JSON list of C-alpha atoms in Angstrom, two decimals:
[
{"chain": "A", "resi": 235, "resn": "MET", "atom": "CA", "xyz": [96.27, 116.99, 81.39]},
{"chain": "A", "resi": 236, "resn": "SER", "atom": "CA", "xyz": [96.47, 120.43, 82.97]},
{"chain": "A", "resi": 237, "resn": "ILE", "atom": "CA", "xyz": [98.17, 121.55, 86.16]},
{"chain": "A", "resi": 238, "resn": "SER", "atom": "CA", "xyz": [96.21, 120.97, 89.32]},
{"chain": "A", "resi": 239, "resn": "ILE", "atom": "CA", "xyz": [97.18, 122.06, 92.84]},
{"chain": "A", "resi": 240, "resn": "ARG", "atom": "CA", "xyz": [95.61, 120.33, 95.84]},
{"chain": "A", "resi": 241, "resn": "PRO", "atom": "CA", "xyz": [95.97, 122.00, 99.26]},
{"chain": "A", "resi": 242, "resn": "LEU", "atom": "CA", "xyz": [97.99, 119.93, 101.73]},
{"chain": "A", "resi": 243, "resn": "HIS", "atom": "CA", "xyz": [97.34, 122.13, 104.77]},
{"chain": "A", "resi": 244, "resn": "PRO", "atom": "CA", "xyz": [94.61, 124.65, 105.68]},
{"chain": "A", "resi": 245, "resn": "HIS", "atom": "CA", "xyz": [97.03, 127.61, 105.56]},
{"chain": "A", "resi": 246, "resn": "PHE", "atom": "CA", "xyz": [99.79, 126.71, 103.09]},
{"chain": "A", "resi": 247, "resn": "ALA", "atom": "CA", "xyz": [101.43, 123.99, 100.97]},
{"chain": "A", "resi": 248, "resn": "GLY", "atom": "CA", "xyz": [100.03, 122.37, 97.87]},
{"chain": "A", "resi": 249, "resn": "GLU", "atom": "CA", "xyz": [100.66, 119.26, 95.80]},
{"chain": "A", "resi": 250, "resn": "VAL", "atom": "CA", "xyz": [101.06, 119.80, 92.06]},
{"chain": "A", "resi": 251, "resn": "THR", "atom": "CA", "xyz": [99.95, 117.21, 89.51]},
{"chain": "A", "resi": 252, "resn": "GLY", "atom": "CA", "xyz": [99.38, 117.29, 85.78]},
{"chain": "A", "resi": 253, "resn": "ILE", "atom": "CA", "xyz": [102.87, 118.46, 84.83]},
{"chain": "A", "resi": 254, "resn": "ASP", "atom": "CA", "xyz": [106.17, 116.78, 83.97]},
{"chain": "A", "resi": 255, "resn": "ILE", "atom": "CA", "xyz": [108.88, 119.08, 85.30]},
{"chain": "A", "resi": 256, "resn": "THR", "atom": "CA", "xyz": [111.59, 116.96, 83.68]},
{"chain": "A", "resi": 257, "resn": "GLN", "atom": "CA", "xyz": [110.55, 118.56, 80.36]},
{"chain": "A", "resi": 258, "resn": "PRO", "atom": "CA", "xyz": [110.76, 122.20, 79.19]},
{"chain": "A", "resi": 259, "resn": "LEU", "atom": "CA", "xyz": [107.85, 124.25, 80.54]},
{"chain": "A", "resi": 260, "resn": "THR", "atom": "CA", "xyz": [105.53, 126.58, 78.69]},
{"chain": "A", "resi": 261, "resn": "GLN", "atom": "CA", "xyz": [105.02, 130.17, 79.84]},
{"chain": "A", "resi": 262, "resn": "GLN", "atom": "CA", "xyz": [101.54, 129.17, 81.01]},
{"chain": "A", "resi": 263, "resn": "GLN", "atom": "CA", "xyz": [102.96, 126.36, 83.16]},
{"chain": "A", "resi": 264, "resn": "VAL", "atom": "CA", "xyz": [105.55, 128.69, 84.68]},
{"chain": "A", "resi": 265, "resn": "ALA", "atom": "CA", "xyz": [102.81, 131.24, 85.43]},
{"chain": "A", "resi": 266, "resn": "ALA", "atom": "CA", "xyz": [100.63, 128.54, 87.05]},
{"chain": "A", "resi": 267, "resn": "ILE", "atom": "CA", "xyz": [103.52, 127.41, 89.28]},
{"chain": "A", "resi": 268, "resn": "GLU", "atom": "CA", "xyz": [104.31, 131.00, 90.28]},
{"chain": "A", "resi": 269, "resn": "ALA", "atom": "CA", "xyz": [100.63, 131.59, 91.10]},
{"chain": "A", "resi": 270, "resn": "GLY", "atom": "CA", "xyz": [100.69, 128.38, 93.14]},
{"chain": "A", "resi": 271, "resn": "MET", "atom": "CA", "xyz": [103.75, 129.59, 95.05]},
{"chain": "A", "resi": 272, "resn": "ASP", "atom": "CA", "xyz": [102.04, 132.93, 95.69]},
{"chain": "A", "resi": 273, "resn": "ARG", "atom": "CA", "xyz": [99.01, 131.10, 97.08]},
{"chain": "A", "resi": 274, "resn": "TYR", "atom": "CA", "xyz": [100.58, 128.14, 98.92]},
{"chain": "A", "resi": 275, "resn": "ALA", "atom": "CA", "xyz": [104.24, 129.16, 99.59]},
{"chain": "A", "resi": 276, "resn": "VAL", "atom": "CA", "xyz": [105.34, 125.50, 99.36]},
{"chain": "A", "resi": 277, "resn": "LEU", "atom": "CA", "xyz": [104.60, 123.23, 96.41]},
{"chain": "A", "resi": 278, "resn": "ALA", "atom": "CA", "xyz": [105.30, 119.50, 96.25]},
{"chain": "A", "resi": 279, "resn": "PHE", "atom": "CA", "xyz": [105.82, 117.81, 92.87]},
{"chain": "A", "resi": 280, "resn": "PRO", "atom": "CA", "xyz": [105.57, 114.09, 93.70]},
{"chain": "A", "resi": 281, "resn": "ASP", "atom": "CA", "xyz": [107.18, 111.37, 91.60]},
{"chain": "A", "resi": 282, "resn": "GLN", "atom": "CA", "xyz": [109.39, 113.64, 89.50]},
{"chain": "A", "resi": 283, "resn": "PRO", "atom": "CA", "xyz": [112.71, 111.78, 89.02]},
{"chain": "A", "resi": 284, "resn": "LEU", "atom": "CA", "xyz": [114.90, 114.75, 88.10]},
{"chain": "A", "resi": 285, "resn": "THR", "atom": "CA", "xyz": [118.46, 114.56, 86.93]},
{"chain": "A", "resi": 286, "resn": "ASP", "atom": "CA", "xyz": [120.79, 117.36, 88.04]},
{"chain": "A", "resi": 287, "resn": "GLU", "atom": "CA", "xyz": [120.50, 118.99, 84.60]},
{"chain": "A", "resi": 288, "resn": "GLN", "atom": "CA", "xyz": [116.68, 118.75, 84.64]},
{"chain": "A", "resi": 289, "resn": "GLN", "atom": "CA", "xyz": [116.59, 120.26, 88.12]},
{"chain": "A", "resi": 290, "resn": "CYS", "atom": "CA", "xyz": [118.66, 123.23, 86.94]},
{"chain": "A", "resi": 291, "resn": "MET", "atom": "CA", "xyz": [116.58, 123.54, 83.74]},
{"chain": "A", "resi": 292, "resn": "PHE", "atom": "CA", "xyz": [113.34, 123.59, 85.76]},
{"chain": "A", "resi": 293, "resn": "SER", "atom": "CA", "xyz": [114.74, 126.07, 88.29]},
{"chain": "A", "resi": 294, "resn": "ARG", "atom": "CA", "xyz": [115.94, 128.51, 85.62]},
{"chain": "A", "resi": 295, "resn": "ASN", "atom": "CA", "xyz": [112.29, 129.14, 84.74]},
{"chain": "A", "resi": 296, "resn": "PHE", "atom": "CA", "xyz": [112.03, 131.17, 87.94]},
{"chain": "A", "resi": 297, "resn": "GLY", "atom": "CA", "xyz": [115.21, 133.24, 87.85]},
{"chain": "A", "resi": 298, "resn": "GLU", "atom": "CA", "xyz": [118.97, 133.14, 87.77]},
{"chain": "A", "resi": 299, "resn": "LEU", "atom": "CA", "xyz": [120.48, 130.33, 89.82]},
{"chain": "A", "resi": 300, "resn": "GLU", "atom": "CA", "xyz": [122.89, 131.24, 92.58]},
{"chain": "A", "resi": 301, "resn": "VAL", "atom": "CA", "xyz": [126.14, 129.48, 93.31]},
{"chain": "A", "resi": 302, "resn": "THR", "atom": "CA", "xyz": [125.79, 127.80, 96.68]},
{"chain": "A", "resi": 303, "resn": "LEU", "atom": "CA", "xyz": [128.08, 128.68, 99.56]},
{"chain": "A", "resi": 304, "resn": "ILE", "atom": "CA", "xyz": [128.99, 125.02, 100.10]},
{"chain": "A", "resi": 305, "resn": "GLY", "atom": "CA", "xyz": [129.82, 124.74, 96.40]},
{"chain": "A", "resi": 306, "resn": "GLN", "atom": "CA", "xyz": [132.17, 127.70, 96.70]},
{"chain": "A", "resi": 307, "resn": "LEU", "atom": "CA", "xyz": [133.86, 126.26, 99.78]},
{"chain": "A", "resi": 308, "resn": "SER", "atom": "CA", "xyz": [134.36, 122.73, 98.44]},
{"chain": "A", "resi": 309, "resn": "LYS", "atom": "CA", "xyz": [137.32, 121.54, 96.42]},
{"chain": "A", "resi": 310, "resn": "PRO", "atom": "CA", "xyz": [136.32, 120.02, 93.05]},
{"chain": "A", "resi": 311, "resn": "GLU", "atom": "CA", "xyz": [137.37, 116.53, 94.16]},
{"chain": "A", "resi": 312, "resn": "GLU", "atom": "CA", "xyz": [135.12, 116.82, 97.25]},
{"chain": "A", "resi": 313, "resn": "ARG", "atom": "CA", "xyz": [131.92, 117.50, 95.27]},
{"chain": "A", "resi": 314, "resn": "ARG", "atom": "CA", "xyz": [129.55, 114.61, 94.71]},
{"chain": "A", "resi": 315, "resn": "LEU", "atom": "CA", "xyz": [127.61, 116.63, 92.14]},
{"chain": "A", "resi": 316, "resn": "GLY", "atom": "CA", "xyz": [130.61, 117.57, 90.01]},
{"chain": "A", "resi": 317, "resn": "ASN", "atom": "CA", "xyz": [130.79, 121.17, 88.88]},
{"chain": "A", "resi": 318, "resn": "ARG", "atom": "CA", "xyz": [127.10, 121.91, 89.42]},
{"chain": "A", "resi": 319, "resn": "LEU", "atom": "CA", "xyz": [127.75, 124.70, 91.89]},
{"chain": "A", "resi": 320, "resn": "GLU", "atom": "CA", "xyz": [124.09, 125.77, 91.75]},
{"chain": "A", "resi": 321, "resn": "LEU", "atom": "CA", "xyz": [123.09, 122.56, 93.54]},
{"chain": "A", "resi": 322, "resn": "GLY", "atom": "CA", "xyz": [123.55, 122.37, 97.29]},
{"chain": "A", "resi": 323, "resn": "ASP", "atom": "CA", "xyz": [124.46, 118.85, 98.29]},
{"chain": "A", "resi": 324, "resn": "ILE", "atom": "CA", "xyz": [122.76, 118.35, 101.65]},
{"chain": "A", "resi": 325, "resn": "SER", "atom": "CA", "xyz": [123.83, 114.79, 102.27]},
{"chain": "A", "resi": 326, "resn": "ASN", "atom": "CA", "xyz": [125.54, 112.47, 104.69]},
{"chain": "A", "resi": 327, "resn": "LEU", "atom": "CA", "xyz": [127.55, 110.97, 101.81]},
{"chain": "A", "resi": 328, "resn": "ASP", "atom": "CA", "xyz": [131.03, 111.98, 100.71]},
{"chain": "A", "resi": 329, "resn": "ALA", "atom": "CA", "xyz": [132.36, 112.46, 97.14]},
{"chain": "A", "resi": 330, "resn": "ARG", "atom": "CA", "xyz": [132.75, 108.66, 96.82]},
{"chain": "A", "resi": 331, "resn": "ASN", "atom": "CA", "xyz": [129.13, 108.14, 97.98]},
{"chain": "A", "resi": 332, "resn": "LYS", "atom": "CA", "xyz": [130.33, 106.65, 101.26]},
{"chain": "A", "resi": 333, "resn": "LEU", "atom": "CA", "xyz": [128.58, 107.45, 104.52]},
{"chain": "A", "resi": 334, "resn": "ARG", "atom": "CA", "xyz": [130.41, 110.26, 106.33]},
{"chain": "A", "resi": 335, "resn": "ALA", "atom": "CA", "xyz": [131.88, 109.46, 109.75]},
{"chain": "A", "resi": 336, "resn": "ARG", "atom": "CA", "xyz": [130.04, 110.80, 112.80]},
{"chain": "A", "resi": 337, "resn": "ASP", "atom": "CA", "xyz": [132.82, 113.36, 113.43]},
{"chain": "A", "resi": 338, "resn": "ASP", "atom": "CA", "xyz": [133.40, 114.24, 109.76]},
{"chain": "A", "resi": 339, "resn": "GLU", "atom": "CA", "xyz": [134.04, 117.99, 109.35]},
{"chain": "A", "resi": 340, "resn": "LYS", "atom": "CA", "xyz": [131.63, 118.39, 106.40]},
{"chain": "A", "resi": 341, "resn": "ARG", "atom": "CA", "xyz": [128.93, 116.43, 108.22]},
{"chain": "A", "resi": 342, "resn": "MET", "atom": "CA", "xyz": [129.33, 118.60, 111.30]},
{"chain": "A", "resi": 343, "resn": "TYR", "atom": "CA", "xyz": [129.08, 121.76, 109.15]},
{"chain": "A", "resi": 344, "resn": "ALA", "atom": "CA", "xyz": [125.85, 120.46, 107.58]},
{"chain": "A", "resi": 345, "resn": "LEU", "atom": "CA", "xyz": [124.22, 119.75, 110.96]},
{"chain": "A", "resi": 346, "resn": "ALA", "atom": "CA", "xyz": [123.05, 123.36, 111.04]},
{"chain": "A", "resi": 347, "resn": "ASN", "atom": "CA", "xyz": [120.63, 122.46, 108.24]},
{"chain": "A", "resi": 348, "resn": "ARG", "atom": "CA", "xyz": [118.70, 120.43, 110.80]},
{"chain": "A", "resi": 349, "resn": "LEU", "atom": "CA", "xyz": [117.92, 123.62, 112.69]},
{"chain": "A", "resi": 350, "resn": "TRP", "atom": "CA", "xyz": [115.55, 126.39, 111.74]},
{"chain": "A", "resi": 351, "resn": "HIS", "atom": "CA", "xyz": [116.85, 128.42, 108.85]},
{"chain": "A", "resi": 352, "resn": "SER", "atom": "CA", "xyz": [115.69, 130.37, 105.84]},
{"chain": "A", "resi": 353, "resn": "ASP", "atom": "CA", "xyz": [117.64, 129.66, 102.66]},
{"chain": "A", "resi": 354, "resn": "ALA", "atom": "CA", "xyz": [119.87, 132.52, 101.50]},
{"chain": "A", "resi": 355, "resn": "SER", "atom": "CA", "xyz": [118.48, 134.87, 104.15]},
{"chain": "A", "resi": 356, "resn": "PHE", "atom": "CA", "xyz": [122.03, 136.07, 104.84]},
{"chain": "A", "resi": 357, "resn": "ARG", "atom": "CA", "xyz": [122.51, 137.31, 101.27]},
{"chain": "A", "resi": 358, "resn": "ALA", "atom": "CA", "xyz": [121.89, 140.89, 100.16]},
{"chain": "A", "resi": 359, "resn": "HIS", "atom": "CA", "xyz": [119.33, 139.51, 97.69]},
{"chain": "A", "resi": 360, "resn": "GLY", "atom": "CA", "xyz": [117.69, 136.38, 99.08]},
{"chain": "A", "resi": 361, "resn": "ALA", "atom": "CA", "xyz": [116.49, 133.50, 96.98]},
{"chain": "A", "resi": 362, "resn": "GLY", "atom": "CA", "xyz": [113.14, 133.83, 95.25]},
{"chain": "A", "resi": 363, "resn": "TYR", "atom": "CA", "xyz": [112.52, 130.12, 95.64]},
{"chain": "A", "resi": 364, "resn": "THR", "atom": "CA", "xyz": [114.39, 127.09, 96.90]},
{"chain": "A", "resi": 365, "resn": "LEU", "atom": "CA", "xyz": [113.91, 123.70, 95.29]},
{"chain": "A", "resi": 366, "resn": "LEU", "atom": "CA", "xyz": [114.45, 120.67, 97.51]},
{"chain": "A", "resi": 367, "resn": "HIS", "atom": "CA", "xyz": [114.90, 117.44, 95.57]},
{"chain": "A", "resi": 368, "resn": "SER", "atom": "CA", "xyz": [115.07, 114.28, 97.62]},
{"chain": "A", "resi": 369, "resn": "ARG", "atom": "CA", "xyz": [116.99, 111.44, 96.00]},
{"chain": "A", "resi": 370, "resn": "ILE", "atom": "CA", "xyz": [116.62, 108.82, 98.71]},
{"chain": "A", "resi": 371, "resn": "VAL", "atom": "CA", "xyz": [113.88, 109.20, 101.29]},
{"chain": "A", "resi": 372, "resn": "PRO", "atom": "CA", "xyz": [114.18, 107.13, 104.47]},
{"chain": "A", "resi": 373, "resn": "SER", "atom": "CA", "xyz": [111.21, 104.94, 105.30]},
{"chain": "A", "resi": 374, "resn": "LYS", "atom": "CA", "xyz": [111.10, 106.50, 108.77]},
{"chain": "A", "resi": 375, "resn": "GLY", "atom": "CA", "xyz": [112.19, 109.95, 109.95]},
{"chain": "A", "resi": 376, "resn": "GLY", "atom": "CA", "xyz": [114.02, 112.38, 107.73]},
{"chain": "A", "resi": 377, "resn": "ASN", "atom": "CA", "xyz": [111.09, 114.80, 107.75]},
{"chain": "A", "resi": 378, "resn": "THR", "atom": "CA", "xyz": [111.51, 118.25, 106.29]},
{"chain": "A", "resi": 379, "resn": "GLU", "atom": "CA", "xyz": [109.39, 120.94, 107.87]},
{"chain": "A", "resi": 380, "resn": "PHE", "atom": "CA", "xyz": [108.28, 124.17, 106.26]},
{"chain": "A", "resi": 381, "resn": "ALA", "atom": "CA", "xyz": [106.72, 127.37, 107.53]},
{"chain": "A", "resi": 382, "resn": "ASP", "atom": "CA", "xyz": [104.99, 130.22, 105.74]},
{"chain": "A", "resi": 383, "resn": "MET", "atom": "CA", "xyz": [105.80, 133.47, 107.50]},
{"chain": "A", "resi": 384, "resn": "ARG", "atom": "CA", "xyz": [102.92, 135.15, 105.65]},
{"chain": "A", "resi": 385, "resn": "ALA", "atom": "CA", "xyz": [100.45, 132.70, 107.18]},
{"chain": "A", "resi": 386, "resn": "ALA", "atom": "CA", "xyz": [102.10, 133.13, 110.59]},
{"chain": "A", "resi": 387, "resn": "TYR", "atom": "CA", "xyz": [101.73, 136.91, 110.35]},
{"chain": "A", "resi": 388, "resn": "ASP", "atom": "CA", "xyz": [98.12, 136.64, 109.20]},
{"chain": "A", "resi": 389, "resn": "ALA", "atom": "CA", "xyz": [97.37, 134.49, 112.28]},
{"chain": "A", "resi": 390, "resn": "LEU", "atom": "CA", "xyz": [98.62, 137.17, 114.69]},
{"chain": "A", "resi": 391, "resn": "ASP", "atom": "CA", "xyz": [96.11, 139.19, 116.68]},
{"chain": "A", "resi": 392, "resn": "ALA", "atom": "CA", "xyz": [95.66, 142.89, 115.84]},
{"chain": "A", "resi": 393, "resn": "ALA", "atom": "CA", "xyz": [97.55, 144.08, 118.94]},
{"chain": "A", "resi": 394, "resn": "THR", "atom": "CA", "xyz": [100.65, 142.06, 118.05]},
{"chain": "A", "resi": 395, "resn": "LYS", "atom": "CA", "xyz": [100.53, 143.23, 114.43]},
{"chain": "A", "resi": 396, "resn": "ALA", "atom": "CA", "xyz": [100.34, 146.85, 115.66]},
{"chain": "A", "resi": 397, "resn": "GLU", "atom": "CA", "xyz": [103.26, 146.28, 118.04]},
{"chain": "A", "resi": 398, "resn": "ILE", "atom": "CA", "xyz": [105.56, 144.91, 115.33]},
{"chain": "A", "resi": 399, "resn": "GLU", "atom": "CA", "xyz": [104.36, 147.07, 112.43]},
{"chain": "A", "resi": 400, "resn": "ASP", "atom": "CA", "xyz": [107.50, 149.22, 112.23]},
{"chain": "A", "resi": 401, "resn": "LEU", "atom": "CA", "xyz": [110.05, 146.47, 112.89]}
]
């Protein structure tokens, strides 16, 4: 079976089928995924039960992995994901997999992830891609929203584009 990408929205986002990303990829598969990212900006790979190692292996196909800020700030005994500093643990669970208290310091720090942000936009060299892997998806709520700034720019009228051209 070959890779297929089905549009999920008229302007961006696609769903990828016909590939097992838990296995090593060929150069052709990597090129197809990169072309899909160029076209759709967001790609969903449904039903891919990745381990931490498989997630890192898949991600390395697209560049060097960065050490996350939260990984750098956490003590080893506070990390649920062990020494995998490339993985950002966006969770409401602590290192013992217990639900964090409402006023927990780490939980409060992570609340900013619920707001609009662009991953690694504060770094001198931003991330090429970000991979979001959901382990447990709630039956209701918990939505993740994405935006494609290229599509947003393309939708602007000519006068607005001219006004912001040099910004």
